[in-house]
Amino acid sequence: MLVSRDWHFPVARRRLAWETGGPRAAGGHSARMADTLERHARSDVVLPQPARPRYRLAHIGFASPGGPSRNKDKDRHGHRYDSVGICNGVIHAGASCVRFAYDPSDPERMRRELDAFDGYIVRINPGQLSNPGVAPGAQRRFDDAMRRFVDDGKPVWSSPAVQSAMGAKDALVKVRDLQCGLACTRCYYDARSFEEGFRKTAAFQPRVLKRNRGSAGEGVWLVWLADETTYCSNYGDRELCDDEVLVLMEMCDNHVERHTVGEFLAFCVSGADAPNAGAWASDHPGGFFDDAILTSSATSRDDAAFSTTAAAHVVDQRLLPRIAEGEVRLLMVREEVFQIVHKKPREGGMSAVGTLVDAPTFFEPDAPEYAALRARFVEGDLPRLKQALGLETEPLPLLWTADFIPRDDDDDVGRGASERNGTKWSAGEFNCSCVGVSPFLAAAGPDRDMANVSDEDYARGMRLCDMMGEQVVRALDERKAEAEAVRAREAK
């Protein structure tokens, strides 16, 4: 018998007398949140499932061994902090959605029980199925099960293929011919091609190097020549020598180091402890292609080799100077923009990650300030994005983000274009691996849950979750209609 694995707990509902005046209401902010609570009363627990659900969804979670330190996304009940909102958003849309606790010690039973559902919302943070104490090969077996459901025509948000294609840094190479891409983008999958390529690209232009693994700017370096007069006029005119000096900024903390080309290459290839790498202030170990470093956090080589972002690589792009103005993030629900966020680096920095940003600025999806970005990406690139990434048969992620950097021109060949055509936007990263519903973050912690989320944040988060639920049902309706059309054609 299928067990829903859903815990409920009694919490008194709170009500908020929403303001009807003031600047926030004038802009529609308070009105939209009030509408959220008017349509659906606040609930800090997963709602009862519909008696006759349109579809049956599983919200798949996993609690890693190791307690709170390895489960920072969990509430006091052991569930992911935003799971209540996501499940209730689907329930509001007329489908059922239960929280399913994945047990890697019995993958066959998990597959049988999961087979009863029509679709899957995967909410397991990357790496949790490879943590110490988890059965070796758990990530591979989980990915295998999700691939099987995809093959059976059931949507998985996000599937292993989608996480691999969109979440890896080399996605930027695959989209370089779209409007959001940079034609100069290169990718190196081994140390030799990296050394050869970097010596040419960095001799021509300031660069950005992005290691495949890492988060919050870790392993992302901005690279300049200390002597800017030595840049060559055309790509390939010369290559860097080992003794030339580089100015390097790491994007996780904006700290700056100076190293020779030889030292930097040794750091990237062999690690910070290599005898010819010099002395590094970075906390990052380097060794971008070193298996011993790359697999050190995995329980087995089997997991590391099968991880959706396992293939070691480094992406190499020209540095866009307007990165100092910040990044613009589109928060997407499938094909629709939910919110636009501008993240500006603190004075003197160039990184817009984490604590390096003062309070971000939030915009509604129809904000006129970003009409051009929305038109170029959503209307221009998005219809071609899945083909570019090789994901024609996969659904776009249910909740994902795309980060963009402004630039002045499309000149990817020469330096200093003579014509300016207004602001363009280049994708810096896609993220589809368990993007959080941030208004619910107050629910995360060993002594916290949804009762700790303010009414204002609850309404804001549920507006996003309701949109997610509507999109889930719409996607399943579309698949059902397609299947019926196929059967009708075959009947003829």
Coordinates of C-alpha atoms in Angstrom, one line a residue:
M1 CA 0.0 0.0 0.0
L2 CA 1.3 3.5 -0.8
V3 CA 2.1 5.6 2.2
S4 CA 1.9 9.3 1.7
R5 CA 4.6 10.0 4.3
D6 CA 3.1 13.4 5.1
W7 CA 3.0 14.7 8.6
H8 CA 0.5 17.2 9.8
F9 CA 0.7 19.3 13.0
P10 CA -1.9 21.7 14.6
V11 CA -1.1 25.4 14.3
A12 CA -3.5 28.3 14.8
R13 CA -4.1 30.2 11.6
R14 CA -3.2 33.9 11.7
R15 CA -5.1 36.6 9.8
L16 CA -3.8 39.9 8.6
A17 CA -5.8 43.1 8.1
W18 CA -4.3 44.2 4.9
E19 CA -3.6 47.9 4.3
T20 CA -5.7 49.6 1.7
G21 CA -3.6 52.7 1.2
G22 CA 0.0 53.8 1.0
P23 CA 2.7 53.5 -1.7
R24 CA 2.9 49.7 -1.6
A25 CA -0.9 49.2 -2.2
A26 CA -0.8 51.9 -4.8
G27 CA 1.7 49.8 -6.8
G28 CA -0.5 46.7 -6.4
H29 CA 1.8 44.9 -4.0
S30 CA -0.6 44.7 -1.0
A31 CA -3.6 44.1 -3.2
R32 CA -2.0 41.1 -4.8
M33 CA -1.0 39.6 -1.5
A34 CA -4.4 40.2 0.0
D35 CA -5.9 38.5 -3.0
T36 CA -3.8 35.4 -2.3
L37 CA -5.2 35.1 1.2
E38 CA -8.7 35.9 0.1
R39 CA -8.7 33.0 -2.4
H40 CA -7.0 30.6 -0.1
A41 CA -6.9 30.9 3.7
R42 CA -3.5 30.5 5.3
S43 CA -2.4 27.0 6.0
D44 CA 0.8 26.1 7.7
V45 CA 0.4 22.4 7.0
V46 CA -0.3 20.5 3.8
L47 CA -4.0 20.7 3.0
P48 CA -6.2 17.6 2.7
Q49 CA -5.9 16.0 -0.7
P50 CA -8.8 16.6 -3.2
A51 CA -11.4 13.8 -3.1
R52 CA -11.2 13.6 -6.9
P53 CA -7.8 15.0 -8.0
R54 CA -7.2 15.8 -11.6
Y55 CA -3.7 14.3 -11.3
R56 CA -1.5 12.8 -8.6
L57 CA 1.8 14.4 -7.9
A58 CA 4.7 13.3 -5.7
H59 CA 6.9 16.0 -4.0
I60 CA 10.0 14.0 -3.6
G61 CA 12.3 14.9 -0.7
F62 CA 15.2 13.3 1.2
A63 CA 16.7 13.8 4.6
S64 CA 20.4 13.2 4.5
P65 CA 22.3 11.5 7.4
G66 CA 24.3 13.9 9.4
G67 CA 21.6 16.0 11.1
P68 CA 20.9 19.8 10.6
S69 CA 24.4 20.5 9.3
R70 CA 23.6 18.4 6.2
N71 CA 20.0 19.4 6.0
K72 CA 19.9 23.1 6.2
D73 CA 16.9 23.2 3.8
K74 CA 14.8 21.3 6.3
D75 CA 12.3 22.4 8.9
R76 CA 11.8 20.9 12.4
H77 CA 9.7 18.1 11.0
G78 CA 12.4 16.9 8.6
H79 CA 10.7 18.3 5.5
R80 CA 12.1 20.9 3.1
Y81 CA 11.1 24.3 4.2
D82 CA 9.0 25.2 1.1
S83 CA 7.3 21.8 0.7
V84 CA 4.1 22.9 2.4
G85 CA 3.7 25.8 0.0
I86 CA 4.5 23.8 -3.2
C87 CA 2.2 21.0 -2.3
N88 CA -0.6 23.4 -1.4
G89 CA -0.1 25.3 -4.7
V90 CA -0.7 22.0 -6.6
I91 CA -3.7 21.2 -4.4
H92 CA -5.2 24.7 -5.0
A93 CA -5.0 23.8 -8.7
G94 CA -7.1 20.7 -8.3
A95 CA -4.5 18.0 -8.2
S96 CA -3.2 16.0 -5.3
C97 CA 0.4 16.4 -4.1
V98 CA 1.9 14.4 -1.2
R99 CA 5.4 14.7 0.3
F100 CA 7.2 11.5 -0.5
A101 CA 10.3 10.7 1.6
Y102 CA 12.8 8.9 -0.7
D103 CA 14.6 6.0 1.0
P104 CA 17.8 5.1 -0.9
S105 CA 18.2 1.9 1.0
D106 CA 15.3 0.3 -0.9
P107 CA 15.3 1.7 -4.4
E108 CA 13.1 -1.0 -5.9
R109 CA 10.3 -0.3 -3.3
M110 CA 10.7 3.4 -4.0
R111 CA 10.3 2.9 -7.7
R112 CA 7.2 0.8 -7.2
E113 CA 5.5 3.3 -4.9
L114 CA 6.4 6.2 -7.1
D115 CA 5.0 4.5 -10.1
A116 CA 1.5 5.3 -8.8
F117 CA 1.9 9.0 -9.5
D118 CA 1.3 11.0 -12.7
G119 CA 4.2 13.4 -12.2
Y120 CA 7.1 14.2 -9.9
I121 CA 8.5 17.4 -8.3
V122 CA 12.0 16.6 -7.2
R123 CA 13.2 18.7 -4.2
I124 CA 16.4 17.0 -3.3
N125 CA 19.4 19.4 -3.0
P126 CA 22.4 18.4 -5.2
G127 CA 24.8 16.3 -3.3
Q128 CA 22.5 15.1 -0.6
L129 CA 22.2 11.6 -2.1
S130 CA 26.0 11.4 -2.2
N131 CA 26.6 12.4 1.4
P132 CA 28.5 10.1 3.9
G133 CA 26.1 7.6 5.3
V134 CA 24.0 7.3 2.2
A135 CA 24.1 3.9 0.3
P136 CA 26.8 4.0 -2.4
G137 CA 25.3 4.6 -5.9
A138 CA 22.1 6.2 -4.5
Q139 CA 22.3 9.2 -6.8
R140 CA 22.7 6.9 -9.9
R141 CA 19.8 4.7 -8.9
F142 CA 17.6 7.7 -8.2
D143 CA 18.5 9.2 -11.6
D144 CA 17.8 5.9 -13.3
A145 CA 14.3 5.8 -11.8
M146 CA 13.6 9.3 -12.9
R147 CA 14.7 8.6 -16.4
R148 CA 12.4 5.6 -16.5
F149 CA 9.4 7.8 -15.6
V150 CA 10.4 10.2 -18.3
D151 CA 10.6 7.4 -20.8
D152 CA 7.1 6.4 -19.6
G153 CA 5.8 9.8 -20.5
K154 CA 5.6 11.1 -17.0
P155 CA 7.0 14.6 -16.3
V156 CA 9.8 15.0 -13.8
W157 CA 10.6 18.5 -12.6
S158 CA 13.6 18.6 -13.0
S159 CA 14.8 15.4 -14.7
P160 CA 18.4 14.3 -14.6
A161 CA 18.8 15.3 -18.2
V162 CA 17.5 18.8 -17.6
Q163 CA 19.7 19.3 -14.5
S164 CA 22.7 18.1 -16.4
A165 CA 22.1 20.3 -19.5
M166 CA 20.9 23.5 -17.8
G167 CA 22.7 23.3 -14.5
A168 CA 26.2 22.7 -15.9
K169 CA 28.3 25.7 -16.8
D170 CA 28.8 24.4 -20.4
A171 CA 25.2 25.3 -21.1
L172 CA 26.6 28.7 -21.8
V173 CA 28.5 27.1 -24.8
K174 CA 25.3 25.5 -26.1
V175 CA 23.4 28.8 -26.1
R176 CA 26.2 31.0 -27.5
D177 CA 24.3 31.3 -30.8
L178 CA 21.1 32.5 -29.1
Q179 CA 20.5 36.2 -28.4
C180 CA 21.4 35.6 -24.8
G181 CA 24.7 34.0 -25.6
L182 CA 28.3 35.2 -26.2
A183 CA 29.7 33.9 -29.4
C184 CA 33.2 33.8 -27.9
T185 CA 32.3 31.3 -25.2
R186 CA 34.6 28.3 -25.1
C187 CA 34.7 25.2 -22.9
Y188 CA 37.6 23.0 -21.8
Y189 CA 37.1 19.4 -20.7
D190 CA 40.8 18.5 -20.0
A191 CA 43.9 20.3 -18.7
R192 CA 45.7 20.3 -22.1
S193 CA 43.0 22.1 -24.0
F194 CA 42.5 24.5 -21.1
E195 CA 46.1 25.5 -21.0
E196 CA 46.3 26.0 -24.8
G197 CA 43.0 27.9 -25.1
F198 CA 43.5 30.2 -22.1
R199 CA 46.9 31.3 -23.3
K200 CA 45.2 32.7 -26.4
T201 CA 42.0 34.0 -25.1
A202 CA 43.5 35.9 -22.1
A203 CA 46.1 37.4 -24.4
F204 CA 43.3 39.0 -26.4
Q205 CA 40.7 40.1 -23.8
P206 CA 39.9 40.1 -20.1
R207 CA 38.2 36.8 -19.3
V208 CA 35.8 35.1 -17.0
L209 CA 36.6 31.5 -16.1
K210 CA 33.9 29.3 -14.6
R211 CA 34.6 26.0 -13.1
N212 CA 31.7 23.5 -13.4
R213 CA 31.4 22.8 -9.7
G214 CA 30.8 25.3 -7.1
S215 CA 28.2 27.8 -5.9
A216 CA 27.9 31.4 -4.9
G217 CA 30.9 32.4 -7.1
E218 CA 33.3 29.7 -5.8
G219 CA 35.6 28.7 -8.6
V220 CA 34.7 31.7 -10.8
W221 CA 37.6 34.0 -11.6
L222 CA 37.8 37.3 -13.5
V223 CA 41.2 37.6 -15.3
W224 CA 43.1 40.7 -16.5
L225 CA 46.6 41.2 -17.7
A226 CA 48.5 43.4 -15.2
D227 CA 50.0 45.2 -18.2
E228 CA 47.0 46.1 -20.3
T229 CA 49.1 47.5 -23.1
T230 CA 50.1 43.9 -24.0
Y231 CA 46.7 42.8 -25.2
C232 CA 46.9 41.7 -28.8
S233 CA 44.6 43.3 -31.4
N234 CA 43.3 40.1 -32.9
Y235 CA 42.5 36.8 -31.4
G236 CA 45.4 34.3 -31.9
D237 CA 48.0 37.0 -32.7
R238 CA 50.0 35.8 -29.6
E239 CA 49.9 33.5 -26.6
L240 CA 50.6 34.3 -23.0
C241 CA 54.0 33.3 -21.6
D242 CA 54.4 31.8 -18.1
D243 CA 56.1 34.8 -16.6
E244 CA 53.4 37.4 -17.5
V245 CA 51.4 38.7 -14.6
L246 CA 47.7 38.3 -14.1
V247 CA 45.3 40.2 -11.9
L248 CA 42.6 37.8 -10.6
M249 CA 39.4 38.4 -8.8
E250 CA 37.5 35.5 -7.2
M251 CA 33.7 36.0 -7.4
C252 CA 32.8 34.3 -4.1
D253 CA 34.3 37.2 -2.1
N254 CA 35.7 39.8 -4.6
H255 CA 39.3 39.3 -3.2
V256 CA 42.1 40.1 -5.7
E257 CA 45.3 38.2 -6.2
R258 CA 48.3 38.7 -8.6
H259 CA 50.0 35.6 -10.0
T260 CA 52.0 34.7 -13.1
V261 CA 50.3 32.8 -15.9
G262 CA 52.4 29.7 -14.9
E263 CA 51.2 29.9 -11.3
F264 CA 47.6 30.3 -12.3
L265 CA 47.6 27.4 -14.7
A266 CA 49.3 25.2 -12.0
F267 CA 46.6 26.2 -9.5
C268 CA 43.8 25.5 -12.0
V269 CA 45.2 22.2 -13.2
S270 CA 47.1 20.7 -10.2
G271 CA 45.7 22.6 -7.2
A272 CA 46.7 25.3 -4.8
D273 CA 49.3 23.0 -3.2
A274 CA 51.2 22.3 -6.4
P275 CA 54.9 23.2 -6.0
N276 CA 54.8 25.7 -8.9
A277 CA 51.4 27.3 -8.0
G278 CA 52.8 30.0 -5.6
A279 CA 51.0 31.1 -2.5
W280 CA 47.2 31.6 -2.7
A281 CA 44.8 33.5 -0.5
S282 CA 41.8 31.7 -2.0
D283 CA 40.0 29.1 0.1
H284 CA 39.3 27.2 -3.1
P285 CA 41.7 24.2 -3.6
G286 CA 42.0 24.6 -7.3
G287 CA 42.5 21.5 -9.4
F288 CA 39.7 22.0 -11.8
F289 CA 40.3 18.7 -13.6
D290 CA 41.7 16.7 -10.7
D291 CA 39.6 13.6 -9.9
A292 CA 40.9 13.3 -6.4
I293 CA 39.7 16.8 -5.6
L294 CA 36.4 16.6 -7.6
T295 CA 35.2 13.4 -6.0
S296 CA 36.4 14.1 -2.4
S297 CA 32.8 14.9 -1.3
A298 CA 31.2 11.9 -2.9
T299 CA 30.6 8.5 -1.2
S300 CA 31.9 6.6 -4.2
R301 CA 33.4 7.2 -7.6
D302 CA 30.1 5.6 -8.9
D303 CA 28.1 8.6 -7.6
A304 CA 30.6 11.1 -8.8
A305 CA 30.7 9.7 -12.3
F306 CA 26.9 9.6 -12.5
S307 CA 26.1 13.0 -11.0
T308 CA 24.1 15.2 -13.2
T309 CA 26.9 17.8 -13.1
A310 CA 29.9 15.4 -12.9
A311 CA 31.8 16.1 -16.1
A312 CA 34.7 18.4 -15.1
H313 CA 35.1 21.4 -17.3
V314 CA 35.9 25.1 -17.3
V315 CA 34.0 27.7 -19.3
D316 CA 35.9 30.6 -20.7
Q317 CA 34.1 33.9 -21.8
R318 CA 35.1 37.5 -22.3
L319 CA 34.6 39.7 -19.3
L320 CA 31.7 42.1 -19.7
P321 CA 32.7 45.4 -18.0
R322 CA 29.1 46.2 -17.1
I323 CA 29.0 43.3 -14.7
A324 CA 29.8 46.0 -12.1
E325 CA 26.2 47.3 -12.6
G326 CA 25.0 43.9 -11.3
E327 CA 23.0 40.9 -12.6
V328 CA 19.4 40.7 -13.4
R329 CA 17.7 37.4 -12.5
L330 CA 14.5 36.1 -14.1
L331 CA 12.7 33.8 -11.7
M332 CA 10.8 31.5 -14.1
V333 CA 7.9 29.1 -13.7
R334 CA 8.2 26.9 -16.8
E335 CA 7.9 29.4 -19.7
E336 CA 6.6 32.3 -17.6
V337 CA 8.4 35.0 -15.7
F338 CA 7.3 35.3 -12.1
Q339 CA 9.6 38.0 -10.9
I340 CA 12.6 40.0 -11.9
V341 CA 15.4 40.7 -9.4
H342 CA 18.3 43.2 -9.8
K343 CA 21.3 42.3 -7.7
K344 CA 24.0 45.1 -7.6
P345 CA 27.5 44.4 -6.2
R346 CA 28.7 46.5 -3.3
E347 CA 30.9 49.4 -4.1
G348 CA 34.3 48.2 -5.4
G349 CA 33.2 44.7 -6.1
M350 CA 32.0 42.9 -9.3
S351 CA 30.2 39.9 -7.8
A352 CA 26.5 39.9 -7.2
V353 CA 26.2 36.7 -5.1
G354 CA 25.0 36.1 -1.6
T355 CA 26.2 38.6 1.0
L356 CA 28.2 40.6 -1.5
V357 CA 25.0 42.3 -2.6
D358 CA 23.1 44.9 -0.6
A359 CA 19.3 44.6 -0.6
P360 CA 18.2 43.4 -4.1
T361 CA 15.5 45.2 -6.0
F362 CA 12.4 43.3 -7.0
F363 CA 10.3 43.9 -10.1
E364 CA 7.1 42.5 -11.4
P365 CA 7.3 40.4 -14.6
D366 CA 5.9 43.2 -16.7
A367 CA 8.3 45.9 -15.4
P368 CA 9.1 48.4 -18.2
E369 CA 12.7 48.7 -17.1
Y370 CA 13.3 45.1 -18.4
A371 CA 10.9 44.9 -21.3
A372 CA 13.8 44.5 -23.8
L373 CA 15.3 41.6 -21.8
R374 CA 12.0 39.9 -21.4
A375 CA 11.2 40.2 -25.1
R376 CA 14.7 39.0 -26.2
F377 CA 14.8 36.0 -23.9
V378 CA 11.2 34.9 -23.3
E379 CA 9.9 35.6 -26.7
G380 CA 13.1 35.2 -28.7
D381 CA 15.3 32.6 -27.1
L382 CA 13.0 30.5 -24.9
P383 CA 11.3 28.8 -27.8
R384 CA 14.7 27.6 -29.0
L385 CA 16.3 27.0 -25.6
K386 CA 15.4 23.3 -25.3
Q387 CA 16.7 22.5 -28.8
A388 CA 19.9 24.3 -28.1
L389 CA 20.4 22.3 -24.9
G390 CA 19.3 19.0 -26.5
L391 CA 16.2 18.8 -24.4
E392 CA 13.4 18.7 -27.1
T393 CA 11.5 15.9 -25.3
E394 CA 11.9 17.2 -21.8
P395 CA 9.7 19.8 -19.9
L396 CA 11.4 23.0 -18.8
P397 CA 12.0 23.1 -15.0
L398 CA 9.0 24.0 -12.9
L399 CA 11.0 26.6 -11.0
W400 CA 14.3 27.9 -12.3
T401 CA 16.3 31.1 -12.7
A402 CA 18.3 32.7 -15.5
D403 CA 20.9 35.3 -14.6
F404 CA 21.9 38.0 -17.1
I405 CA 24.7 40.6 -17.4
P406 CA 24.2 43.8 -19.4
R407 CA 26.5 44.5 -22.3
D408 CA 26.7 47.4 -24.8
D409 CA 27.2 45.6 -28.1
D410 CA 27.4 42.2 -29.9
D411 CA 31.0 42.5 -30.9
D412 CA 32.4 39.1 -30.0
V413 CA 35.3 39.3 -32.5
G414 CA 37.0 42.7 -32.2
R415 CA 37.7 44.8 -29.1
G416 CA 36.1 48.3 -29.0
A417 CA 33.1 48.2 -31.4
S418 CA 32.4 51.5 -33.2
E419 CA 28.7 51.1 -33.2
R420 CA 26.5 50.9 -30.1
N421 CA 23.0 49.4 -30.4
G422 CA 21.7 49.8 -26.8
T423 CA 21.9 47.3 -23.9
K424 CA 22.0 43.6 -24.7
W425 CA 21.9 40.9 -22.1
S426 CA 24.1 37.8 -21.9
A427 CA 23.2 34.7 -19.8
G428 CA 25.7 34.1 -17.0
E429 CA 24.0 31.0 -15.5
F430 CA 20.9 28.9 -15.4
N431 CA 19.9 27.3 -12.1
C432 CA 17.3 24.5 -12.0
S433 CA 18.6 22.4 -9.1
C434 CA 16.1 22.8 -6.3
V435 CA 15.6 26.6 -6.5
G436 CA 14.0 27.7 -3.3
V437 CA 10.8 29.6 -2.6
S438 CA 12.7 32.3 -0.7
P439 CA 9.8 34.0 1.1
F440 CA 9.5 30.8 3.1
L441 CA 13.1 30.7 4.3
A442 CA 12.1 31.6 7.8
A443 CA 10.6 28.1 8.0
A444 CA 14.1 26.5 7.6
G445 CA 15.8 25.3 10.8
P446 CA 15.7 22.5 13.4
D447 CA 13.3 24.5 15.5
R448 CA 11.3 26.2 12.8
D449 CA 8.4 25.6 10.4
M450 CA 5.8 27.5 8.4
A451 CA 4.4 29.0 11.5
N452 CA 7.6 31.2 11.7
V453 CA 6.9 32.7 8.3
S454 CA 5.2 36.2 8.4
D455 CA 1.9 36.7 6.8
E456 CA 3.4 39.0 4.3
D457 CA 6.0 36.5 3.3
Y458 CA 3.5 33.7 3.3
A459 CA 1.3 35.5 0.8
R460 CA 4.2 36.4 -1.4
G461 CA 5.5 32.8 -1.4
M462 CA 2.0 31.3 -2.0
R463 CA 1.6 33.6 -5.0
L464 CA 4.6 31.8 -6.5
C465 CA 3.5 28.3 -5.4
D466 CA 0.0 28.8 -6.8
M467 CA 1.5 29.7 -10.1
M468 CA 3.7 26.6 -9.9
G469 CA 0.6 24.5 -9.2
E470 CA -1.3 26.0 -12.1
Q471 CA 1.6 25.3 -14.4
V472 CA 1.9 21.7 -13.2
V473 CA -1.8 21.0 -14.0
R474 CA -1.4 22.8 -17.4
A475 CA 1.6 20.7 -18.3
L476 CA -0.3 17.5 -17.5
D477 CA -3.4 18.7 -19.4
E478 CA -1.1 19.4 -22.4
R479 CA 0.4 15.9 -22.2
K480 CA -3.0 14.3 -21.9
A481 CA -4.3 16.2 -24.9
E482 CA -1.2 15.1 -26.9
A483 CA -1.7 11.5 -26.0
E484 CA -5.4 11.6 -26.9
A485 CA -4.5 13.2 -30.3
V486 CA -2.0 10.4 -31.0
R487 CA -4.6 7.7 -30.1
A488 CA -7.1 9.4 -32.4
R489 CA -4.7 9.4 -35.3
E490 CA -3.7 5.8 -34.7
A491 CA -7.4 4.8 -34.6
K492 CA -7.9 6.2 -38.1

